Amino acid sequence: MATRYYLSLPDAQRARGSDPSLSFSAVSAEGFAEQLQDALRNDRLFERWRALQPDPDEIDAALGATDPGATVDGQQDDLHIDLVLTSTIPGNVLKHRMRLLAGTGWELRDVTAA
């Protein structure tokens, strides 16, 4: 069952993870949406992160879940960006990916059935 997540990046310039090689690099709402969508549709971001861990084999494989049908729409509203994500990705996986991409520079505003 798909879920719709409503996310906000209050300050797009600060929506960066602690590791630049894993972080958002986008500057536009469309760019943030595209990068998040890519991070959910495939496991490349997860695999890059996992390879950086002291013992990659100990990482829970469930964090690498993907949804090839995930969609993300982004809209700029003044200085902040709103993202609407529709996916079957579990919430804990979404939160992990967002921490990698945006660090603490994001907010989960609402969750509804899609």
PDB file of N, CA and C in Angstrom:
ATOM      1  N   MET A   1       0.837  -1.178   0.000  1.00  0.00           N
ATOM      2  CA  MET A   1       0.000   0.000   0.000  1.00  0.00           C
ATOM      3  C   MET A   1       0.887   1.248   0.000  1.00  0.00           C
ATOM      4  N   ALA A   2       0.585   2.148  -0.876  1.00  0.00           N
ATOM      5  CA  ALA A   2       1.376   3.373  -1.004  1.00  0.00           C
ATOM      6  C   ALA A   2       0.978   4.387   0.065  1.00  0.00           C
ATOM      7  N   THR A   3       1.951   5.153   0.454  1.00  0.00           N
ATOM      8  CA  THR A   3       1.774   6.205   1.449  1.00  0.00           C
ATOM      9  C   THR A   3       2.231   7.517   0.840  1.00  0.00           C
ATOM     10  N   ARG A   4       1.574   8.599   1.222  1.00  0.00           N
ATOM     11  CA  ARG A   4       1.977   9.927   0.775  1.00  0.00           C
ATOM     12  C   ARG A   4       2.606  10.650   1.967  1.00  0.00           C
ATOM     13  N   TYR A   5       3.836  11.080   1.774  1.00  0.00           N
ATOM     14  CA  TYR A   5       4.586  11.801   2.801  1.00  0.00           C
ATOM     15  C   TYR A   5       4.714  13.258   2.366  1.00  0.00           C
ATOM     16  N   TYR A   6       4.431  14.173   3.279  1.00  0.00           N
ATOM     17  CA  TYR A   6       4.571  15.601   3.020  1.00  0.00           C
ATOM     18  C   TYR A   6       5.790  16.086   3.793  1.00  0.00           C
ATOM     19  N   LEU A   7       6.814  16.475   3.060  1.00  0.00           N
ATOM     20  CA  LEU A   7       8.082  16.894   3.648  1.00  0.00           C
ATOM     21  C   LEU A   7       8.324  18.365   3.369  1.00  0.00           C
ATOM     22  N   SER A   8       9.092  18.993   4.248  1.00  0.00           N
ATOM     23  CA  SER A   8       9.457  20.381   4.055  1.00  0.00           C
ATOM     24  C   SER A   8      10.950  20.537   4.297  1.00  0.00           C
ATOM     25  N   LEU A   9      11.578  21.342   3.455  1.00  0.00           N
ATOM     26  CA  LEU A   9      12.963  21.767   3.645  1.00  0.00           C
ATOM     27  C   LEU A   9      12.877  23.249   3.976  1.00  0.00           C
ATOM     28  N   PRO A  10      12.861  23.610   5.279  1.00  0.00           N
ATOM     29  CA  PRO A  10      12.651  25.006   5.675  1.00  0.00           C
ATOM     30  C   PRO A  10      13.679  25.969   5.090  1.00  0.00           C
ATOM     31  N   ASP A  11      14.913  25.527   4.953  1.00  0.00           N
ATOM     32  CA  ASP A  11      15.977  26.345   4.384  1.00  0.00           C
ATOM     33  C   ASP A  11      16.760  25.449   3.432  1.00  0.00           C
ATOM     34  N   ALA A  12      16.457  25.555   2.162  1.00  0.00           N
ATOM     35  CA  ALA A  12      17.038  24.649   1.170  1.00  0.00           C
ATOM     36  C   ALA A  12      18.567  24.662   1.168  1.00  0.00           C
ATOM     37  N   GLN A  13      19.164  25.788   1.482  1.00  0.00           N
ATOM     38  CA  GLN A  13      20.624  25.856   1.496  1.00  0.00           C
ATOM     39  C   GLN A  13      21.227  25.035   2.637  1.00  0.00           C
ATOM     40  N   ARG A  14      20.457  24.817   3.689  1.00  0.00           N
ATOM     41  CA  ARG A  14      20.951  24.048   4.842  1.00  0.00           C
ATOM     42  C   ARG A  14      20.489  22.593   4.808  1.00  0.00           C
ATOM     43  N   ALA A  15      19.742  22.209   3.791  1.00  0.00           N
ATOM     44  CA  ALA A  15      19.253  20.833   3.673  1.00  0.00           C
ATOM     45  C   ALA A  15      20.350  19.965   3.067  1.00  0.00           C
ATOM     46  N   ARG A  16      21.351  19.718   3.876  1.00  0.00           N
ATOM     47  CA  ARG A  16      22.515  18.950   3.433  1.00  0.00           C
ATOM     48  C   ARG A  16      22.900  17.973   4.537  1.00  0.00           C
ATOM     49  N   GLY A  17      23.231  16.758   4.122  1.00  0.00           N
ATOM     50  CA  GLY A  17      23.693  15.761   5.070  1.00  0.00           C
ATOM     51  C   GLY A  17      25.114  16.049   5.505  1.00  0.00           C
ATOM     52  N   SER A  18      25.595  15.286   6.477  1.00  0.00           N
ATOM     53  CA  SER A  18      26.933  15.520   7.022  1.00  0.00           C
ATOM     54  C   SER A  18      28.050  15.063   6.084  1.00  0.00           C
ATOM     55  N   ASP A  19      27.758  14.155   5.156  1.00  0.00           N
ATOM     56  CA  ASP A  19      28.759  13.675   4.204  1.00  0.00           C
ATOM     57  C   ASP A  19      28.381  14.199   2.813  1.00  0.00           C
ATOM     58  N   PRO A  20      29.161  15.122   2.263  1.00  0.00           N
ATOM     59  CA  PRO A  20      28.820  15.704   0.959  1.00  0.00           C
ATOM     60  C   PRO A  20      28.666  14.674  -0.162  1.00  0.00           C
ATOM     61  N   SER A  21      29.329  13.524  -0.051  1.00  0.00           N
ATOM     62  CA  SER A  21      29.212  12.512  -1.108  1.00  0.00           C
ATOM     63  C   SER A  21      27.853  11.813  -1.082  1.00  0.00           C
ATOM     64  N   LEU A  22      27.100  11.973  -0.002  1.00  0.00           N
ATOM     65  CA  LEU A  22      25.781  11.351   0.132  1.00  0.00           C
ATOM     66  C   LEU A  22      24.658  12.381   0.156  1.00  0.00           C
ATOM     67  N   SER A  23      25.002  13.623   0.275  1.00  0.00           N
ATOM     68  CA  SER A  23      24.075  14.709   0.529  1.00  0.00           C
ATOM     69  C   SER A  23      23.382  15.220  -0.733  1.00  0.00           C
ATOM     70  N   PHE A  24      22.259  15.917  -0.512  1.00  0.00           N
ATOM     71  CA  PHE A  24      21.640  16.670  -1.599  1.00  0.00           C
ATOM     72  C   PHE A  24      22.676  17.631  -2.176  1.00  0.00           C
ATOM     73  N   SER A  25      22.635  17.817  -3.479  1.00  0.00           N
ATOM     74  CA  SER A  25      23.441  18.848  -4.125  1.00  0.00           C
ATOM     75  C   SER A  25      22.546  19.821  -4.886  1.00  0.00           C
ATOM     76  N   ALA A  26      21.252  19.572  -4.866  1.00  0.00           N
ATOM     77  CA  ALA A  26      20.279  20.367  -5.613  1.00  0.00           C
ATOM     78  C   ALA A  26      20.165  21.786  -5.066  1.00  0.00           C
ATOM     79  N   VAL A  27      19.679  22.676  -5.925  1.00  0.00           N
ATOM     80  CA  VAL A  27      19.404  24.058  -5.518  1.00  0.00           C
ATOM     81  C   VAL A  27      17.967  24.467  -5.837  1.00  0.00           C
ATOM     82  N   SER A  28      17.236  23.616  -6.564  1.00  0.00           N
ATOM     83  CA  SER A  28      15.856  23.941  -6.930  1.00  0.00           C
ATOM     84  C   SER A  28      14.911  22.877  -6.384  1.00  0.00           C
ATOM     85  N   ALA A  29      13.642  23.222  -6.278  1.00  0.00           N
ATOM     86  CA  ALA A  29      12.635  22.266  -5.816  1.00  0.00           C
ATOM     87  C   ALA A  29      12.619  21.031  -6.699  1.00  0.00           C
ATOM     88  N   GLU A  30      12.713  21.243  -8.009  1.00  0.00           N
ATOM     89  CA  GLU A  30      12.708  20.120  -8.944  1.00  0.00           C
ATOM     90  C   GLU A  30      13.935  19.239  -8.742  1.00  0.00           C
ATOM     91  N   GLY A  31      15.080  19.855  -8.466  1.00  0.00           N
ATOM     92  CA  GLY A  31      16.313  19.105  -8.242  1.00  0.00           C
ATOM     93  C   GLY A  31      16.256  18.268  -6.975  1.00  0.00           C
ATOM     94  N   PHE A  32      15.725  18.850  -5.894  1.00  0.00           N
ATOM     95  CA  PHE A  32      15.583  18.092  -4.651  1.00  0.00           C
ATOM     96  C   PHE A  32      14.637  16.908  -4.871  1.00  0.00           C
ATOM     97  N   ALA A  33      13.521  17.155  -5.562  1.00  0.00           N
ATOM     98  CA  ALA A  33      12.556  16.091  -5.827  1.00  0.00           C
ATOM     99  C   ALA A  33      13.202  14.978  -6.650  1.00  0.00           C
ATOM    100  N   GLU A  34      13.954  15.349  -7.662  1.00  0.00           N
ATOM    101  CA  GLU A  34      14.614  14.357  -8.525  1.00  0.00           C
ATOM    102  C   GLU A  34      15.630  13.522  -7.742  1.00  0.00           C
ATOM    103  N   GLN A  35      16.423  14.172  -6.900  1.00  0.00           N
ATOM    104  CA  GLN A  35      17.438  13.438  -6.137  1.00  0.00           C
ATOM    105  C   GLN A  35      16.799  12.518  -5.098  1.00  0.00           C
ATOM    106  N   LEU A  36      15.734  12.959  -4.437  1.00  0.00           N
ATOM    107  CA  LEU A  36      15.056  12.102  -3.479  1.00  0.00           C
ATOM    108  C   LEU A  36      14.391  10.932  -4.194  1.00  0.00           C
ATOM    109  N   GLN A  37      13.750  11.205  -5.301  1.00  0.00           N
ATOM    110  CA  GLN A  37      13.099  10.142  -6.061  1.00  0.00           C
ATOM    111  C   GLN A  37      14.125   9.082  -6.476  1.00  0.00           C
ATOM    112  N   ASP A  38      15.280   9.511  -6.951  1.00  0.00           N
ATOM    113  CA  ASP A  38      16.336   8.586  -7.341  1.00  0.00           C
ATOM    114  C   ASP A  38      16.806   7.762  -6.140  1.00  0.00           C
ATOM    115  N   ALA A  39      16.922   8.400  -4.971  1.00  0.00           N
ATOM    116  CA  ALA A  39      17.382   7.710  -3.759  1.00  0.00           C
ATOM    117  C   ALA A  39      16.391   6.654  -3.281  1.00  0.00           C
ATOM    118  N   LEU A  40      15.134   6.778  -3.672  1.00  0.00           N
ATOM    119  CA  LEU A  40      14.113   5.813  -3.264  1.00  0.00           C
ATOM    120  C   LEU A  40      13.865   4.734  -4.319  1.00  0.00           C
ATOM    121  N   ARG A  41      14.100   5.071  -5.566  1.00  0.00           N
ATOM    122  CA  ARG A  41      13.839   4.111  -6.643  1.00  0.00           C
ATOM    123  C   ARG A  41      14.935   3.058  -6.801  1.00  0.00           C
ATOM    124  N   ASN A  42      16.125   3.362  -6.336  1.00  0.00           N
ATOM    125  CA  ASN A  42      17.227   2.399  -6.449  1.00  0.00           C
ATOM    126  C   ASN A  42      18.037   2.420  -5.156  1.00  0.00           C
ATOM    127  N   ASP A  43      18.991   1.506  -5.046  1.00  0.00           N
ATOM    128  CA  ASP A  43      19.759   1.390  -3.801  1.00  0.00           C
ATOM    129  C   ASP A  43      21.153   2.003  -3.868  1.00  0.00           C
ATOM    130  N   ARG A  44      21.428   2.828  -4.851  1.00  0.00           N
ATOM    131  CA  ARG A  44      22.779   3.397  -4.983  1.00  0.00           C
ATOM    132  C   ARG A  44      23.205   4.219  -3.761  1.00  0.00           C
ATOM    133  N   LEU A  45      22.333   5.099  -3.273  1.00  0.00           N
ATOM    134  CA  LEU A  45      22.668   5.911  -2.104  1.00  0.00           C
ATOM    135  C   LEU A  45      22.908   5.009  -0.897  1.00  0.00           C
ATOM    136  N   PHE A  46      22.016   4.061  -0.682  1.00  0.00           N
ATOM    137  CA  PHE A  46      22.176   3.133   0.438  1.00  0.00           C
ATOM    138  C   PHE A  46      23.493   2.379   0.330  1.00  0.00           C
ATOM    139  N   GLU A  47      23.834   1.870  -0.834  1.00  0.00           N
ATOM    140  CA  GLU A  47      25.066   1.093  -1.001  1.00  0.00           C
ATOM    141  C   GLU A  47      26.309   1.954  -0.797  1.00  0.00           C
ATOM    142  N   ARG A  48      26.265   3.204  -1.240  1.00  0.00           N
ATOM    143  CA  ARG A  48      27.405   4.111  -0.991  1.00  0.00           C
ATOM    144  C   ARG A  48      27.577   4.350   0.504  1.00  0.00           C
ATOM    145  N   TRP A  49      26.454   4.585   1.199  1.00  0.00           N
ATOM    146  CA  TRP A  49      26.498   4.791   2.640  1.00  0.00           C
ATOM    147  C   TRP A  49      26.999   3.532   3.346  1.00  0.00           C
ATOM    148  N   ARG A  50      26.460   2.399   2.970  1.00  0.00           N
ATOM    149  CA  ARG A  50      26.846   1.140   3.607  1.00  0.00           C
ATOM    150  C   ARG A  50      28.333   0.865   3.451  1.00  0.00           C
ATOM    151  N   ALA A  51      28.883   1.165   2.290  1.00  0.00           N
ATOM    152  CA  ALA A  51      30.308   0.938   2.040  1.00  0.00           C
ATOM    153  C   ALA A  51      31.186   1.794   2.952  1.00  0.00           C
ATOM    154  N   LEU A  52      30.664   2.901   3.451  1.00  0.00           N
ATOM    155  CA  LEU A  52      31.417   3.792   4.334  1.00  0.00           C
ATOM    156  C   LEU A  52      31.390   3.348   5.798  1.00  0.00           C
ATOM    157  N   GLN A  53      30.561   2.372   6.121  1.00  0.00           N
ATOM    158  CA  GLN A  53      30.415   1.930   7.507  1.00  0.00           C
ATOM    159  C   GLN A  53      31.566   1.010   7.911  1.00  0.00           C
ATOM    160  N   PRO A  54      31.929   0.996   9.206  1.00  0.00           N
ATOM    161  CA  PRO A  54      33.043   0.160   9.669  1.00  0.00           C
ATOM    162  C   PRO A  54      32.848  -1.323   9.355  1.00  0.00           C
ATOM    163  N   ASP A  55      31.624  -1.829   9.467  1.00  0.00           N
ATOM    164  CA  ASP A  55      31.342  -3.234   9.152  1.00  0.00           C
ATOM    165  C   ASP A  55      30.091  -3.300   8.278  1.00  0.00           C
ATOM    166  N   PRO A  56      30.250  -3.092   6.970  1.00  0.00           N
ATOM    167  CA  PRO A  56      29.097  -3.044   6.071  1.00  0.00           C
ATOM    168  C   PRO A  56      28.200  -4.267   6.135  1.00  0.00           C
ATOM    169  N   ASP A  57      28.771  -5.432   6.420  1.00  0.00           N
ATOM    170  CA  ASP A  57      27.969  -6.652   6.466  1.00  0.00           C
ATOM    171  C   ASP A  57      27.013  -6.685   7.651  1.00  0.00           C
ATOM    172  N   GLU A  58      27.235  -5.839   8.651  1.00  0.00           N
ATOM    173  CA  GLU A  58      26.368  -5.796   9.830  1.00  0.00           C
ATOM    174  C   GLU A  58      25.166  -4.867   9.647  1.00  0.00           C
ATOM    175  N   ILE A  59      25.123  -4.144   8.540  1.00  0.00           N
ATOM    176  CA  ILE A  59      24.019  -3.209   8.291  1.00  0.00           C
ATOM    177  C   ILE A  59      22.769  -3.992   7.913  1.00  0.00           C
ATOM    178  N   ASP A  60      21.650  -3.608   8.500  1.00  0.00           N
ATOM    179  CA  ASP A  60      20.369  -4.247   8.221  1.00  0.00           C
ATOM    180  C   ASP A  60      19.994  -4.014   6.756  1.00  0.00           C
ATOM    181  N   ALA A  61      19.880  -5.099   6.004  1.00  0.00           N
ATOM    182  CA  ALA A  61      19.566  -5.011   4.570  1.00  0.00           C
ATOM    183  C   ALA A  61      18.206  -4.344   4.318  1.00  0.00           C
ATOM    184  N   ALA A  62      17.317  -4.373   5.305  1.00  0.00           N
ATOM    185  CA  ALA A  62      15.997  -3.758   5.137  1.00  0.00           C
ATOM    186  C   ALA A  62      16.099  -2.250   4.902  1.00  0.00           C
ATOM    187  N   LEU A  63      17.188  -1.609   5.370  1.00  0.00           N
ATOM    188  CA  LEU A  63      17.378  -0.178   5.121  1.00  0.00           C
ATOM    189  C   LEU A  63      17.628   0.114   3.646  1.00  0.00           C
ATOM    190  N   GLY A  64      17.931  -0.922   2.865  1.00  0.00           N
ATOM    191  CA  GLY A  64      18.180  -0.751   1.438  1.00  0.00           C
ATOM    192  C   GLY A  64      16.936  -0.921   0.576  1.00  0.00           C
ATOM    193  N   ALA A  65      15.773  -0.982   1.206  1.00  0.00           N
ATOM    194  CA  ALA A  65      14.522  -1.146   0.464  1.00  0.00           C
ATOM    195  C   ALA A  65      14.381  -0.073  -0.612  1.00  0.00           C
ATOM    196  N   THR A  66      13.817  -0.455  -1.736  1.00  0.00           N
ATOM    197  CA  THR A  66      13.581   0.481  -2.830  1.00  0.00           C
ATOM    198  C   THR A  66      12.133   0.383  -3.309  1.00  0.00           C
ATOM    199  N   ASP A  67      11.710   1.389  -4.027  1.00  0.00           N
ATOM    200  CA  ASP A  67      10.388   1.428  -4.652  1.00  0.00           C
ATOM    201  C   ASP A  67      10.559   2.041  -6.034  1.00  0.00           C
ATOM    202  N   PRO A  68      10.673   1.195  -7.077  1.00  0.00           N
ATOM    203  CA  PRO A  68      10.866   1.719  -8.433  1.00  0.00           C
ATOM    204  C   PRO A  68       9.742   2.650  -8.908  1.00  0.00           C
ATOM    205  N   GLY A  69       8.599   2.596  -8.250  1.00  0.00           N
ATOM    206  CA  GLY A  69       7.481   3.451  -8.630  1.00  0.00           C
ATOM    207  C   GLY A  69       7.333   4.701  -7.797  1.00  0.00           C
ATOM    208  N   ALA A  70       8.285   4.983  -6.913  1.00  0.00           N
ATOM    209  CA  ALA A  70       8.204   6.165  -6.053  1.00  0.00           C
ATOM    210  C   ALA A  70       8.175   7.436  -6.896  1.00  0.00           C
ATOM    211  N   THR A  71       7.354   8.382  -6.476  1.00  0.00           N
ATOM    212  CA  THR A  71       7.305   9.682  -7.156  1.00  0.00           C
ATOM    213  C   THR A  71       7.466  10.791  -6.121  1.00  0.00           C
ATOM    214  N   VAL A  72       8.163  11.849  -6.517  1.00  0.00           N
ATOM    215  CA  VAL A  72       8.354  13.006  -5.641  1.00  0.00           C
ATOM    216  C   VAL A  72       8.110  14.264  -6.458  1.00  0.00           C
ATOM    217  N   ASP A  73       7.254  15.125  -5.936  1.00  0.00           N
ATOM    218  CA  ASP A  73       6.999  16.427  -6.548  1.00  0.00           C
ATOM    219  C   ASP A  73       7.517  17.496  -5.599  1.00  0.00           C
ATOM    220  N   GLY A  74       8.204  18.493  -6.150  1.00  0.00           N
ATOM    221  CA  GLY A  74       8.746  19.563  -5.337  1.00  0.00           C
ATOM    222  C   GLY A  74       8.233  20.916  -5.774  1.00  0.00           C
ATOM    223  N   GLN A  75       7.979  21.778  -4.780  1.00  0.00           N
ATOM    224  CA  GLN A  75       7.542  23.146  -5.061  1.00  0.00           C
ATOM    225  C   GLN A  75       8.261  24.109  -4.128  1.00  0.00           C
ATOM    226  N   GLN A  76       8.728  25.196  -4.715  1.00  0.00           N
ATOM    227  CA  GLN A  76       9.377  26.258  -3.937  1.00  0.00           C
ATOM    228  C   GLN A  76       8.295  27.185  -3.407  1.00  0.00           C
ATOM    229  N   ASP A  77       8.385  27.547  -2.128  1.00  0.00           N
ATOM    230  CA  ASP A  77       7.463  28.498  -1.521  1.00  0.00           C
ATOM    231  C   ASP A  77       8.309  29.459  -0.709  1.00  0.00           C
ATOM    232  N   ASP A  78       8.604  30.616  -1.299  1.00  0.00           N
ATOM    233  CA  ASP A  78       9.506  31.591  -0.700  1.00  0.00           C
ATOM    234  C   ASP A  78      10.869  30.931  -0.521  1.00  0.00           C
ATOM    235  N   LEU A  79      11.373  30.809   0.697  1.00  0.00           N
ATOM    236  CA  LEU A  79      12.695  30.228   0.910  1.00  0.00           C
ATOM    237  C   LEU A  79      12.660  28.737   1.186  1.00  0.00           C
ATOM    238  N   HIS A  80      11.483  28.182   1.454  1.00  0.00           N
ATOM    239  CA  HIS A  80      11.438  26.752   1.753  1.00  0.00           C
ATOM    240  C   HIS A  80      10.892  25.953   0.582  1.00  0.00           C
ATOM    241  N   ILE A  81      11.158  24.664   0.643  1.00  0.00           N
ATOM    242  CA  ILE A  81      10.730  23.746  -0.418  1.00  0.00           C
ATOM    243  C   ILE A  81       9.819  22.700   0.196  1.00  0.00           C
ATOM    244  N   ASP A  82       8.702  22.449  -0.469  1.00  0.00           N
ATOM    245  CA  ASP A  82       7.778  21.400  -0.058  1.00  0.00           C
ATOM    246  C   ASP A  82       7.929  20.231  -1.025  1.00  0.00           C
ATOM    247  N   LEU A  83       8.026  19.038  -0.465  1.00  0.00           N
ATOM    248  CA  LEU A  83       8.133  17.817  -1.263  1.00  0.00           C
ATOM    249  C   LEU A  83       6.966  16.911  -0.907  1.00  0.00           C
ATOM    250  N   VAL A  84       6.325  16.350  -1.918  1.00  0.00           N
ATOM    251  CA  VAL A  84       5.255  15.381  -1.711  1.00  0.00           C
ATOM    252  C   VAL A  84       5.726  14.082  -2.356  1.00  0.00           C
ATOM    253  N   LEU A  85       5.871  13.083  -1.515  1.00  0.00           N
ATOM    254  CA  LEU A  85       6.413  11.795  -1.920  1.00  0.00           C
ATOM    255  C   LEU A  85       5.322  10.745  -1.823  1.00  0.00           C
ATOM    256  N   THR A  86       5.153   9.960  -2.872  1.00  0.00           N
ATOM    257  CA  THR A  86       4.229   8.833  -2.855  1.00  0.00           C
ATOM    258  C   THR A  86       5.047   7.576  -3.092  1.00  0.00           C
ATOM    259  N   SER A  87       4.959   6.645  -2.119  1.00  0.00           N
ATOM    260  CA  SER A  87       5.823   5.469  -2.185  1.00  0.00           C
ATOM    261  C   SER A  87       5.331   4.369  -1.253  1.00  0.00           C
ATOM    262  N   THR A  88       5.846   3.174  -1.492  1.00  0.00           N
ATOM    263  CA  THR A  88       5.610   2.049  -0.590  1.00  0.00           C
ATOM    264  C   THR A  88       6.773   1.878   0.382  1.00  0.00           C
ATOM    265  N   ILE A  89       7.742   2.791   0.329  1.00  0.00           N
ATOM    266  CA  ILE A  89       8.917   2.741   1.209  1.00  0.00           C
ATOM    267  C   ILE A  89       8.454   2.878   2.665  1.00  0.00           C
ATOM    268  N   PRO A  90       8.953   2.036   3.563  1.00  0.00           N
ATOM    269  CA  PRO A  90       8.611   2.193   4.987  1.00  0.00           C
ATOM    270  C   PRO A  90       9.142   3.516   5.546  1.00  0.00           C
ATOM    271  N   GLY A  91       8.451   4.058   6.530  1.00  0.00           N
ATOM    272  CA  GLY A  91       8.826   5.338   7.121  1.00  0.00           C
ATOM    273  C   GLY A  91      10.246   5.370   7.664  1.00  0.00           C
ATOM    274  N   ASN A  92      10.703   4.276   8.283  1.00  0.00           N
ATOM    275  CA  ASN A  92      12.055   4.273   8.837  1.00  0.00           C
ATOM    276  C   ASN A  92      13.113   4.355   7.737  1.00  0.00           C
ATOM    277  N   VAL A  93      12.833   3.771   6.579  1.00  0.00           N
ATOM    278  CA  VAL A  93      13.767   3.846   5.446  1.00  0.00           C
ATOM    279  C   VAL A  93      13.783   5.262   4.893  1.00  0.00           C
ATOM    280  N   LEU A  94      12.605   5.871   4.755  1.00  0.00           N
ATOM    281  CA  LEU A  94      12.526   7.251   4.284  1.00  0.00           C
ATOM    282  C   LEU A  94      13.311   8.174   5.211  1.00  0.00           C
ATOM    283  N   LYS A  95      13.132   8.029   6.508  1.00  0.00           N
ATOM    284  CA  LYS A  95      13.832   8.887   7.460  1.00  0.00           C
ATOM    285  C   LYS A  95      15.340   8.706   7.357  1.00  0.00           C
ATOM    286  N   HIS A  96      15.798   7.480   7.184  1.00  0.00           N
ATOM    287  CA  HIS A  96      17.233   7.219   7.041  1.00  0.00           C
ATOM    288  C   HIS A  96      17.779   7.910   5.794  1.00  0.00           C
ATOM    289  N   ARG A  97      17.080   7.770   4.667  1.00  0.00           N
ATOM    290  CA  ARG A  97      17.534   8.401   3.413  1.00  0.00           C
ATOM    291  C   ARG A  97      17.527   9.917   3.540  1.00  0.00           C
ATOM    292  N   MET A  98      16.507  10.462   4.189  1.00  0.00           N
ATOM    293  CA  MET A  98      16.449  11.917   4.353  1.00  0.00           C
ATOM    294  C   MET A  98      17.573  12.418   5.253  1.00  0.00           C
ATOM    295  N   ARG A  99      17.934  11.656   6.284  1.00  0.00           N
ATOM    296  CA  ARG A  99      19.060  12.072   7.132  1.00  0.00           C
ATOM    297  C   ARG A  99      20.359  12.070   6.332  1.00  0.00           C
ATOM    298  N   LEU A 100      20.522  11.095   5.440  1.00  0.00           N
ATOM    299  CA  LEU A 100      21.717  11.074   4.594  1.00  0.00           C
ATOM    300  C   LEU A 100      21.728  12.264   3.646  1.00  0.00           C
ATOM    301  N   LEU A 101      20.591  12.536   3.031  1.00  0.00           N
ATOM    302  CA  LEU A 101      20.500  13.588   2.023  1.00  0.00           C
ATOM    303  C   LEU A 101      20.460  14.993   2.613  1.00  0.00           C
ATOM    304  N   ALA A 102      19.687  15.187   3.677  1.00  0.00           N
ATOM    305  CA  ALA A 102      19.418  16.539   4.184  1.00  0.00           C
ATOM    306  C   ALA A 102      19.885  16.771   5.611  1.00  0.00           C
ATOM    307  N   GLY A 103      20.457  15.768   6.249  1.00  0.00           N
ATOM    308  CA  GLY A 103      20.857  15.947   7.646  1.00  0.00           C
ATOM    309  C   GLY A 103      19.644  16.210   8.509  1.00  0.00           C
ATOM    310  N   THR A 104      19.694  17.281   9.274  1.00  0.00           N
ATOM    311  CA  THR A 104      18.551  17.664  10.114  1.00  0.00           C
ATOM    312  C   THR A 104      17.739  18.793   9.474  1.00  0.00           C
ATOM    313  N   GLY A 105      18.041  19.134   8.233  1.00  0.00           N
ATOM    314  CA  GLY A 105      17.410  20.263   7.563  1.00  0.00           C
ATOM    315  C   GLY A 105      16.111  19.918   6.857  1.00  0.00           C
ATOM    316  N   TRP A 106      15.313  19.033   7.441  1.00  0.00           N
ATOM    317  CA  TRP A 106      14.036  18.665   6.834  1.00  0.00           C
ATOM    318  C   TRP A 106      13.013  18.376   7.926  1.00  0.00           C
ATOM    319  N   GLU A 107      11.738  18.425   7.534  1.00  0.00           N
ATOM    320  CA  GLU A 107      10.638  18.152   8.462  1.00  0.00           C
ATOM    321  C   GLU A 107       9.622  17.267   7.773  1.00  0.00           C
ATOM    322  N   LEU A 108       9.101  16.304   8.518  1.00  0.00           N
ATOM    323  CA  LEU A 108       7.981  15.488   8.060  1.00  0.00           C
ATOM    324  C   LEU A 108       6.717  16.189   8.534  1.00  0.00           C
ATOM    325  N   ARG A 109       5.920  16.707   7.605  1.00  0.00           N
ATOM    326  CA  ARG A 109       4.741  17.510   7.947  1.00  0.00           C
ATOM    327  C   ARG A 109       3.486  16.679   8.145  1.00  0.00           C
ATOM    328  N   ASP A 110       3.319  15.627   7.298  1.00  0.00           N
ATOM    329  CA  ASP A 110       2.107  14.822   7.368  1.00  0.00           C
ATOM    330  C   ASP A 110       2.329  13.519   6.621  1.00  0.00           C
ATOM    331  N   VAL A 111       1.499  12.538   6.938  1.00  0.00           N
ATOM    332  CA  VAL A 111       1.529  11.237   6.274  1.00  0.00           C
ATOM    333  C   VAL A 111       0.082  10.830   6.060  1.00  0.00           C
ATOM    334  N   THR A 112      -0.258  10.419   4.830  1.00  0.00           N
ATOM    335  CA  THR A 112      -1.595   9.954   4.517  1.00  0.00           C
ATOM    336  C   THR A 112      -1.521   8.734   3.614  1.00  0.00           C
ATOM    337  N   ALA A 113      -2.610   8.021   3.520  1.00  0.00           N
ATOM    338  CA  ALA A 113      -2.700   6.929   2.548  1.00  0.00           C
ATOM    339  C   ALA A 113      -2.759   7.561   1.161  1.00  0.00           C
ATOM    340  N   ALA A 114      -2.125   6.921   0.207  1.00  0.00           N
ATOM    341  CA  ALA A 114      -2.112   7.474  -1.157  1.00  0.00           C
ATOM    342  C   ALA A 114      -3.329   7.048  -1.940  1.00  0.00           C
TER     343      ALA A 114
END
